[in-house]
PDB file of C-alpha atoms in Angstrom:
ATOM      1  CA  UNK A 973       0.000   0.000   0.000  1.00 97.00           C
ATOM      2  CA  UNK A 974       1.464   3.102  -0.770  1.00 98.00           C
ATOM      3  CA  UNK A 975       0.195   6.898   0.835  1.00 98.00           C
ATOM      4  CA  UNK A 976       1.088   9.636  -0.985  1.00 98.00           C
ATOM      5  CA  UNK A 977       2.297  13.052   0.797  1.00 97.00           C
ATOM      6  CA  UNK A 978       0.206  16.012   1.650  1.00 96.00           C
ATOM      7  CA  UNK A 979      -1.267  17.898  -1.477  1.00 95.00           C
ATOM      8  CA  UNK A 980      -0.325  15.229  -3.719  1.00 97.00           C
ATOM      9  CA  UNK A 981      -2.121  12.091  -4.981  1.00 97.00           C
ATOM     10  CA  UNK A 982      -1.950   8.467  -6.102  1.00 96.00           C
ATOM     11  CA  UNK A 983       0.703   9.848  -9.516  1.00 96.00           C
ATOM     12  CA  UNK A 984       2.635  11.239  -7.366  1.00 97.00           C
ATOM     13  CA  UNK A 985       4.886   8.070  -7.329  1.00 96.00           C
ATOM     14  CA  UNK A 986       7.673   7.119  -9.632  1.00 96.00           C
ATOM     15  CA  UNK A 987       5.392   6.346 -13.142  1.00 96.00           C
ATOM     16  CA  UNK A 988       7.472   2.893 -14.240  1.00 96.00           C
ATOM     17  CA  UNK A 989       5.302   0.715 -12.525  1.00 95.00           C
ATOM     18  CA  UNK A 990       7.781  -1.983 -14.013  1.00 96.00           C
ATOM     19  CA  UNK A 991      10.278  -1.030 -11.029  1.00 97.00           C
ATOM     20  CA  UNK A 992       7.326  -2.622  -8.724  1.00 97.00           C
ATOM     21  CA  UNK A 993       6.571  -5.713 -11.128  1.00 96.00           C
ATOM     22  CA  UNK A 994       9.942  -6.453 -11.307  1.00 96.00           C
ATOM     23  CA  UNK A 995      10.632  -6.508  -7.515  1.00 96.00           C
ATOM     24  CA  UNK A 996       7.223  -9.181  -7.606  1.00 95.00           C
ATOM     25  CA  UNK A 997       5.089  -5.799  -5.968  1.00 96.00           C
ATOM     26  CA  UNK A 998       1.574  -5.694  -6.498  1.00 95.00           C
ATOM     27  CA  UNK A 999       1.298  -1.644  -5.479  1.00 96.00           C
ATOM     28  CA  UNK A1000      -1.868  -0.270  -4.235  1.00 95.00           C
ATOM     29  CA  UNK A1001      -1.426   3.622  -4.439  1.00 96.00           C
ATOM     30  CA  UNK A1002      -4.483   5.047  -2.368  1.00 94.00           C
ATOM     31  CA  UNK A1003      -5.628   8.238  -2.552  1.00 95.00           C
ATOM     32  CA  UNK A1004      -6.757  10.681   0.126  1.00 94.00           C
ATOM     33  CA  UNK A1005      -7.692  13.615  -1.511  1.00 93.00           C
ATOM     34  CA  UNK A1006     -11.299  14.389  -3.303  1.00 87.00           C
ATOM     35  CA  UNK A1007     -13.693  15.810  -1.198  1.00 83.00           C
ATOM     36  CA  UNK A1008     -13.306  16.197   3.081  1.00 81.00           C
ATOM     37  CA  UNK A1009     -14.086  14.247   5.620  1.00 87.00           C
ATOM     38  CA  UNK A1010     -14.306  16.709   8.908  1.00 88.00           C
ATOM     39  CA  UNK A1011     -13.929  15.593  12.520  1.00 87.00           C
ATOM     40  CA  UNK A1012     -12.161  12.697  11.004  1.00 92.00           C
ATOM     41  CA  UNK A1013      -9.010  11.517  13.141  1.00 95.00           C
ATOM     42  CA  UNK A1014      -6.197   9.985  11.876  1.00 97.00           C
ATOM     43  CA  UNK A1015      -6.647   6.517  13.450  1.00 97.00           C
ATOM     44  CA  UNK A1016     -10.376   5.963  12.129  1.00 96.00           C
ATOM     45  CA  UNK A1017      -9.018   7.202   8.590  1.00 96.00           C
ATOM     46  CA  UNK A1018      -6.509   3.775   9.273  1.00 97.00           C
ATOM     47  CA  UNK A1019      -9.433   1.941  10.526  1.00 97.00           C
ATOM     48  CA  UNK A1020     -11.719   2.685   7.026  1.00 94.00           C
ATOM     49  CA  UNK A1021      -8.741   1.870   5.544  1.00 94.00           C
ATOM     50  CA  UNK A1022      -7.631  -1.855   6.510  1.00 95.00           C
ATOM     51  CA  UNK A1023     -11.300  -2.761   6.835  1.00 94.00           C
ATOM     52  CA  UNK A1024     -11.599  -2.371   3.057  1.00 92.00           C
ATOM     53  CA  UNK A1025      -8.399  -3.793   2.613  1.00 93.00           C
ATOM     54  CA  UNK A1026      -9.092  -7.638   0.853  1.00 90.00           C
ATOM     55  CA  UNK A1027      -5.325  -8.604   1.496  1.00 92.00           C
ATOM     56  CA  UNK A1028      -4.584 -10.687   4.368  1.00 93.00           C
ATOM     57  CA  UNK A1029      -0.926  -9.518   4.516  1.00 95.00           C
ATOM     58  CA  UNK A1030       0.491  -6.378   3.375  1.00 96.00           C
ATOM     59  CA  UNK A1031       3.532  -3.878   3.731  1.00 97.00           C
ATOM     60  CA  UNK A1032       3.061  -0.073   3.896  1.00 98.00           C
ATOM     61  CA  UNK A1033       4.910   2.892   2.392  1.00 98.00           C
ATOM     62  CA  UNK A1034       3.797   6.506   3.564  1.00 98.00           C
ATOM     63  CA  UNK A1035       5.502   9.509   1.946  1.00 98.00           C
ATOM     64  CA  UNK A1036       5.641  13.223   4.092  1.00 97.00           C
ATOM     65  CA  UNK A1037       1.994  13.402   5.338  1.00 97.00           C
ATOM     66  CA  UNK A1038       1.352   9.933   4.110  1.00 98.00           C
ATOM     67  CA  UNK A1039       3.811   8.997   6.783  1.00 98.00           C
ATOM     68  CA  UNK A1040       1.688   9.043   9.929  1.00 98.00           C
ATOM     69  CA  UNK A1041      -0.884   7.254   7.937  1.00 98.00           C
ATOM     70  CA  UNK A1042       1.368   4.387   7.250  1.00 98.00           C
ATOM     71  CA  UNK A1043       2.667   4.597  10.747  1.00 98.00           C
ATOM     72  CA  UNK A1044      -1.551   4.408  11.616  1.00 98.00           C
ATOM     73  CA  UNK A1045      -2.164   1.524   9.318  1.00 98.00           C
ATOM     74  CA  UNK A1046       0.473  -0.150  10.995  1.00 98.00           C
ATOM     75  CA  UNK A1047      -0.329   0.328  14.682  1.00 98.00           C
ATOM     76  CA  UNK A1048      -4.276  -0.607  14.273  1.00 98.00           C
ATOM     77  CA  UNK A1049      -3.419  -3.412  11.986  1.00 97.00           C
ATOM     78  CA  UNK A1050      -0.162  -5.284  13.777  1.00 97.00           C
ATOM     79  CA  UNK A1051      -1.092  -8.751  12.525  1.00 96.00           C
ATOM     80  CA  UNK A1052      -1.341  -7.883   8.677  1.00 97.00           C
ATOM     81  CA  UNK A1053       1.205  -5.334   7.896  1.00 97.00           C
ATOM     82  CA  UNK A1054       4.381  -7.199   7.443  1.00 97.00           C
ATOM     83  CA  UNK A1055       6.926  -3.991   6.992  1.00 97.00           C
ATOM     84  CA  UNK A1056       6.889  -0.484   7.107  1.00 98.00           C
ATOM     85  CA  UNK A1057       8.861   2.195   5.311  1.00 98.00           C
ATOM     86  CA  UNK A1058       8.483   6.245   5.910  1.00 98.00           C
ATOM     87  CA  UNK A1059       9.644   8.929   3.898  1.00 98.00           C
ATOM     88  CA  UNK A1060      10.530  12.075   4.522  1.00 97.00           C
ATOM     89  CA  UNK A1061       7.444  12.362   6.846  1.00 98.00           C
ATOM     90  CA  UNK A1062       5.953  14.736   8.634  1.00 98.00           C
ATOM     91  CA  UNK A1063       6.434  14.577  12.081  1.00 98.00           C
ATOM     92  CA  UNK A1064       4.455  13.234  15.702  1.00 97.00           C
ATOM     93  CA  UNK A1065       1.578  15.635  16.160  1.00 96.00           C
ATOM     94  CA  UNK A1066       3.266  17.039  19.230  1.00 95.00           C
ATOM     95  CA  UNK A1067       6.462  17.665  16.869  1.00 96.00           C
ATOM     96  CA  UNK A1068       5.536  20.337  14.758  1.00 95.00           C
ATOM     97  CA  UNK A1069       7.497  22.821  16.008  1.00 95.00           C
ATOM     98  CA  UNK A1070      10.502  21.898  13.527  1.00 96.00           C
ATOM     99  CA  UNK A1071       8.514  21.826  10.768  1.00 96.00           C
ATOM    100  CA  UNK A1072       8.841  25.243   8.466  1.00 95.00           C
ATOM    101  CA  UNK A1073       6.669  28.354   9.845  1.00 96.00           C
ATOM    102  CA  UNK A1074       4.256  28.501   7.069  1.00 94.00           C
ATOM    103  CA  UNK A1075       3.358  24.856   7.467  1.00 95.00           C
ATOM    104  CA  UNK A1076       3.180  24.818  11.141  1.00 95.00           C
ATOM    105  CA  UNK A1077       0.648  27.818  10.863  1.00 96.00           C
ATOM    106  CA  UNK A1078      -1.892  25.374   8.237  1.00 96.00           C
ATOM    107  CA  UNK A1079      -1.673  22.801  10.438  1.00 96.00           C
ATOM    108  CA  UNK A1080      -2.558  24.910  13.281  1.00 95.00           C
ATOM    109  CA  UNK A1081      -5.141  27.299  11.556  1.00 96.00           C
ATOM    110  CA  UNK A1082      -6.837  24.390   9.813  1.00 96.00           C
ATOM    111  CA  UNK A1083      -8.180  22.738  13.144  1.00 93.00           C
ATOM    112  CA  UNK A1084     -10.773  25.824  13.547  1.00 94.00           C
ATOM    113  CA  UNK A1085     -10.903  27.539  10.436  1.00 96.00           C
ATOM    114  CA  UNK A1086     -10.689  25.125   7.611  1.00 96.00           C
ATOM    115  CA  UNK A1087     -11.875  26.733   4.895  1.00 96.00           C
ATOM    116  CA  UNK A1088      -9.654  29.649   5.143  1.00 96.00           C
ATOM    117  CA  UNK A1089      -6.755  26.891   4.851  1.00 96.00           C
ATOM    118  CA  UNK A1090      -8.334  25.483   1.947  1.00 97.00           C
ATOM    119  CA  UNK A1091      -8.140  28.459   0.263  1.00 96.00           C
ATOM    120  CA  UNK A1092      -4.340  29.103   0.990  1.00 96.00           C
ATOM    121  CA  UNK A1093      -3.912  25.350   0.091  1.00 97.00           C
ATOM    122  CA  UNK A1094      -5.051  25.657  -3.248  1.00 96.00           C
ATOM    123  CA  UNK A1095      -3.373  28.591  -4.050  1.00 96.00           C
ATOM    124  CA  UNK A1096       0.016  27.485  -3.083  1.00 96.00           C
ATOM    125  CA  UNK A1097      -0.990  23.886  -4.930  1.00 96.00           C
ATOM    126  CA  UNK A1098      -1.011  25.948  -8.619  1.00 96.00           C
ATOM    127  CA  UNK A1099       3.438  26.402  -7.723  1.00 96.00           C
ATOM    128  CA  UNK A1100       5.666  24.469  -9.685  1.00 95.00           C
ATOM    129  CA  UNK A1101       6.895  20.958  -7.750  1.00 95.00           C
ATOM    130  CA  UNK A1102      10.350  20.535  -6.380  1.00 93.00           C
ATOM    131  CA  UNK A1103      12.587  19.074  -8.759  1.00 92.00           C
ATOM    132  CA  UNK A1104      13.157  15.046  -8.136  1.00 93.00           C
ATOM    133  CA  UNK A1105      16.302  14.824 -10.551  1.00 90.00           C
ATOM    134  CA  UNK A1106      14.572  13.302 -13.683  1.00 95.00           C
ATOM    135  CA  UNK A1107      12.670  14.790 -16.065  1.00 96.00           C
ATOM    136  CA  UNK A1108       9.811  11.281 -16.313  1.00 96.00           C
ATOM    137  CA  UNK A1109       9.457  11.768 -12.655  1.00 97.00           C
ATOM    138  CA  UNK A1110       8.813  15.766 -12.317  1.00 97.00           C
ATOM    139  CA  UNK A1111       6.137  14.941 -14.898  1.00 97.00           C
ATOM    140  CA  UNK A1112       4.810  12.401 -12.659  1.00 97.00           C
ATOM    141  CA  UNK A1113       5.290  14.741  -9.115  1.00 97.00           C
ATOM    142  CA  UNK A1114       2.842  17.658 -11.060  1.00 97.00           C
ATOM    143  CA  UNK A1115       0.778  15.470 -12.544  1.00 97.00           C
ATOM    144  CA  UNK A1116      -0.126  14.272  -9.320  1.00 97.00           C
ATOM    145  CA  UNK A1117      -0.609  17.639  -7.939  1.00 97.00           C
ATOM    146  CA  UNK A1118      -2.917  18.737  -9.936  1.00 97.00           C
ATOM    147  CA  UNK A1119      -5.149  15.544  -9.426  1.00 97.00           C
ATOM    148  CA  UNK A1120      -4.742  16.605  -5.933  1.00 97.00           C
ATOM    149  CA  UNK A1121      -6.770  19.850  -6.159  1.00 97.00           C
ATOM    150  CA  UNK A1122      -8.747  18.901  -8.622  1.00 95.00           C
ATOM    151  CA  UNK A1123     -11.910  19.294  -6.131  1.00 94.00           C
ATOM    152  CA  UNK A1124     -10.132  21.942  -4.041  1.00 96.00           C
ATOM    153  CA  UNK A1125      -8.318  22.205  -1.064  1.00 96.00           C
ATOM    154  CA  UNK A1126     -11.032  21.399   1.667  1.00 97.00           C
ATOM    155  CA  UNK A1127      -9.378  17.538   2.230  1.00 97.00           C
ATOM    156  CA  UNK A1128      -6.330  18.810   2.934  1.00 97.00           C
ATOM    157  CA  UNK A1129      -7.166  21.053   5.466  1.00 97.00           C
ATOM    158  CA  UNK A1130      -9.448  18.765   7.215  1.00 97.00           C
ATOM    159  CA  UNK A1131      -6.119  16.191   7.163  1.00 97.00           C
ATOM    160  CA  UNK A1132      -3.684  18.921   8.333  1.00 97.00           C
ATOM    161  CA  UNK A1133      -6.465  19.511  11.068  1.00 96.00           C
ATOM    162  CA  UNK A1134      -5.962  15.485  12.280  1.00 97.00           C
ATOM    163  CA  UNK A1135      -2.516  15.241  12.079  1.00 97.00           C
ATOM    164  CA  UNK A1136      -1.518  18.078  14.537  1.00 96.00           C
ATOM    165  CA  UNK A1137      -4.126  16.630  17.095  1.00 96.00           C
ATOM    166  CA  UNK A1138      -3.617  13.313  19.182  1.00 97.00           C
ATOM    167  CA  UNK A1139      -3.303  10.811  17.123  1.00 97.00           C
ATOM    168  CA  UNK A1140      -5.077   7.715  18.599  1.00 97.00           C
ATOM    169  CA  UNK A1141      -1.780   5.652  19.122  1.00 97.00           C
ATOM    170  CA  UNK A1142       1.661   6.054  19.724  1.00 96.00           C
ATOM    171  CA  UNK A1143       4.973   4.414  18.187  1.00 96.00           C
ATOM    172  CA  UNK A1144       5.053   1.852  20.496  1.00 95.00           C
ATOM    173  CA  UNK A1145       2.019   0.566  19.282  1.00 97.00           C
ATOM    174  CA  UNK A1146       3.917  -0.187  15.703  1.00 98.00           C
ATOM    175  CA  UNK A1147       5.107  -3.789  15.938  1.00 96.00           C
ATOM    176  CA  UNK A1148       6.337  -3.766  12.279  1.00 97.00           C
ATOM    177  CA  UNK A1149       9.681  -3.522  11.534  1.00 97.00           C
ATOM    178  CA  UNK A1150       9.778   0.242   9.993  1.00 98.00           C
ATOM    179  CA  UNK A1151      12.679   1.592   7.794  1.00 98.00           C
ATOM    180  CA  UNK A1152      12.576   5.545   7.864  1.00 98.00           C
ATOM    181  CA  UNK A1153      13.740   7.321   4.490  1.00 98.00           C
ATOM    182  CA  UNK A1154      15.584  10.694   4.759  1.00 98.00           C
ATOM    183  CA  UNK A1155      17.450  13.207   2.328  1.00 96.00           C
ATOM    184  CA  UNK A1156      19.887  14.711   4.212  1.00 96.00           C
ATOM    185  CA  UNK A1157      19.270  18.242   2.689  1.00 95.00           C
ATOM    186  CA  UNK A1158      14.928  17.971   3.469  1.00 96.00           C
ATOM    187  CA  UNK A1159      14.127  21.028   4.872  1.00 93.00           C
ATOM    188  CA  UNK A1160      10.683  20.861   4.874  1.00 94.00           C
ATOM    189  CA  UNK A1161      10.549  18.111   7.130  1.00 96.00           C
ATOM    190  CA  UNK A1162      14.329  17.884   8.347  1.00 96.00           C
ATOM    191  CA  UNK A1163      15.763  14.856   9.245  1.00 97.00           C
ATOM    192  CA  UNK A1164      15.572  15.449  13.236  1.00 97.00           C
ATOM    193  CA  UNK A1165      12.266  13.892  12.738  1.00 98.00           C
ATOM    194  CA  UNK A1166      13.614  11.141  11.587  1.00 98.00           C
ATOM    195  CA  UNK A1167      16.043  10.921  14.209  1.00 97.00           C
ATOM    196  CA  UNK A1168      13.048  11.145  16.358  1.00 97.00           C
ATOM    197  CA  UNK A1169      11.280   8.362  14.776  1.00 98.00           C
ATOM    198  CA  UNK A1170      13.739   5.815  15.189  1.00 97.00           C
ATOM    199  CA  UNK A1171      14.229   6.794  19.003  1.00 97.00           C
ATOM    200  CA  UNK A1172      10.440   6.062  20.033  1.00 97.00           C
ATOM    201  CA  UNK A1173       9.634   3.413  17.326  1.00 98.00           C
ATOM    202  CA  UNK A1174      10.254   0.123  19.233  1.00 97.00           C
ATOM    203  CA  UNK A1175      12.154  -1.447  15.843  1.00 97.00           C
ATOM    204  CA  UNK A1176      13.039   0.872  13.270  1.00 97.00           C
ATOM    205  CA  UNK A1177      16.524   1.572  10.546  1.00 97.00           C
ATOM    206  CA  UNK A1178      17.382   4.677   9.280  1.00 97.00           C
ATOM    207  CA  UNK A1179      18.532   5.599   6.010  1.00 97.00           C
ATOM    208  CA  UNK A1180      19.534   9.230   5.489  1.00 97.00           C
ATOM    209  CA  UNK A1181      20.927   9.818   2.588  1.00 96.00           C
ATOM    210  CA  UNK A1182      23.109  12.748   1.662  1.00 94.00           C
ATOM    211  CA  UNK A1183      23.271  15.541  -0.907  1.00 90.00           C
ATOM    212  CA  UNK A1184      19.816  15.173  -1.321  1.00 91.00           C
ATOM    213  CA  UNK A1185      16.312  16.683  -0.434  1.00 92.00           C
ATOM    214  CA  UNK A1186      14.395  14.383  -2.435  1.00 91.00           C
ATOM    215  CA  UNK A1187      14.300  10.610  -1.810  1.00 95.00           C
ATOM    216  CA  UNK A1188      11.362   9.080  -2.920  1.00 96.00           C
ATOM    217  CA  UNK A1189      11.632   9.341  -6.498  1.00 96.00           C
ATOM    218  CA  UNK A1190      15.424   8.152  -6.650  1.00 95.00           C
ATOM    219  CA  UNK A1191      15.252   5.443  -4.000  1.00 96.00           C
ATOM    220  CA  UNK A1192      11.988   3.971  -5.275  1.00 97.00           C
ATOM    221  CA  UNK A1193      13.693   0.479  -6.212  1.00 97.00           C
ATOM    222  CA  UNK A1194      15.700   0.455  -3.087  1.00 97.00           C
ATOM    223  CA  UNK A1195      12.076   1.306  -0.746  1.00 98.00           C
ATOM    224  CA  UNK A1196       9.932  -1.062  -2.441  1.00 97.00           C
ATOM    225  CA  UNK A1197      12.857  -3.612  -2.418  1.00 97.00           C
ATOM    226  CA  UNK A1198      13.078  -3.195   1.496  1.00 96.00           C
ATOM    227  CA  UNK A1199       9.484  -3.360   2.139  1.00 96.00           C
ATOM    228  CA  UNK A1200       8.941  -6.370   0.271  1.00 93.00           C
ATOM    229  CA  UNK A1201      11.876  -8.484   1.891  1.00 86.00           C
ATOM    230  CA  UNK A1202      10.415 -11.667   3.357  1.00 66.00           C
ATOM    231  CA  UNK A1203       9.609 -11.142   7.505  1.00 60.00           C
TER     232      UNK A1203
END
């Protein structure tokens, strides 16, 4: 299962789905946005989630905001997710001090004024993407931002809302092995989150990988590859 970031949507993954075949993979790339869901919390988004699920056993990859939702799929489901890999995620809802001021302010704003987050959402969705270091996969990265705010910016708010409150479990609830993806250079969410991760996640490894702000597009082989080793 694969959870795509924060304004972004089920293209915004590397487009050769050959890497995945070829690795034996069958990916499942699940969108969140479309229209909102308010007063949902993150762990009854997880719940929905593995209750529609028809696979017994499955590993889960979470990019920046799609982080905490893998890390969610993984704590309310313990005996079905076999591995775990997060990417440059955002951080615990307490944490979100480190993460850059604009951000910080959505994510606060957007618990009591939603709409007016929407709004700012949207507008900052119509910017170019960060660069990912090939020209197949920048095509990919916009594509799947426009997708994103295709029906606005209402679902991300309403998600920025739930991740900055309690999330309904904690690290130590995630039995899975989880490997935590970091470039170095991220400064939208630095790697002291990661850092952070793998001290309260009771059995994580850490990959941070230098010269680099950008890891998902590049190490897409190398993630799926370590999610998909046998437990």
């Amino acid at each position: 299962m694969y959870l795509h970031g924060g304004g972004d949507s089920r293209f915004s993954r590397h487009p050769d789905d050959s890497v995945a075949a070829s690795l034996g993979v069958r990916l499942l790339a699940v969108d969140r946005s479309g229209a909102g869901v308010r007063r949902r919390t993150l762990r009854a988004w997880a719940e929905e989630m593995v209750a529609l699920l028809d696979v017994e056993r499955f590993a889960v990859v979470g990019w920046s905001a799609g982080g905490p939702h893998a890390l969610a799929v993984a704590a309310v489901a313990p005996e079905r997710v076999t591995r775990a890999a997060i990417v440059g995620a955002m951080p615990m809802w307490d944490g979100v001090r480190v993460l850059p001021a604009d951000v910080r302010q959505a994510v606060r704003v957007a618990r009591f004024a939603p709409r007016y987050v929407a709004r700012r959402l949207e507008r900052w969705g119509r910017l170019p993407v960060p660069a990912t270091g090939a020209p197949e996969t920048d095509e990919a990265y916009a594509r799947g931002r426009v997708e994103s705010f295709r029906e606005g910016g209402l679902w991300l708010a309403y998600e920025l809302a739930y991740l900055g409150r309690p999330w309904g479990f904690t690290p130590a609830d995630v039995r899975a092995h989880v490997s935590l993806w970091w470039g170095e250079d991220d400064t939208v969410c630095p790697p002291s989150i990661a850092h952070d991760y793998a001290r309260l996640l009771p059995n994580a490894t850490l990959h941070v990988v230098a010269g680099t702000h950008q890891v998902l597009f590049p190490r897409w082989r190398d993630i799926l590859a370590d999610v998909a080793r046998a437990v």
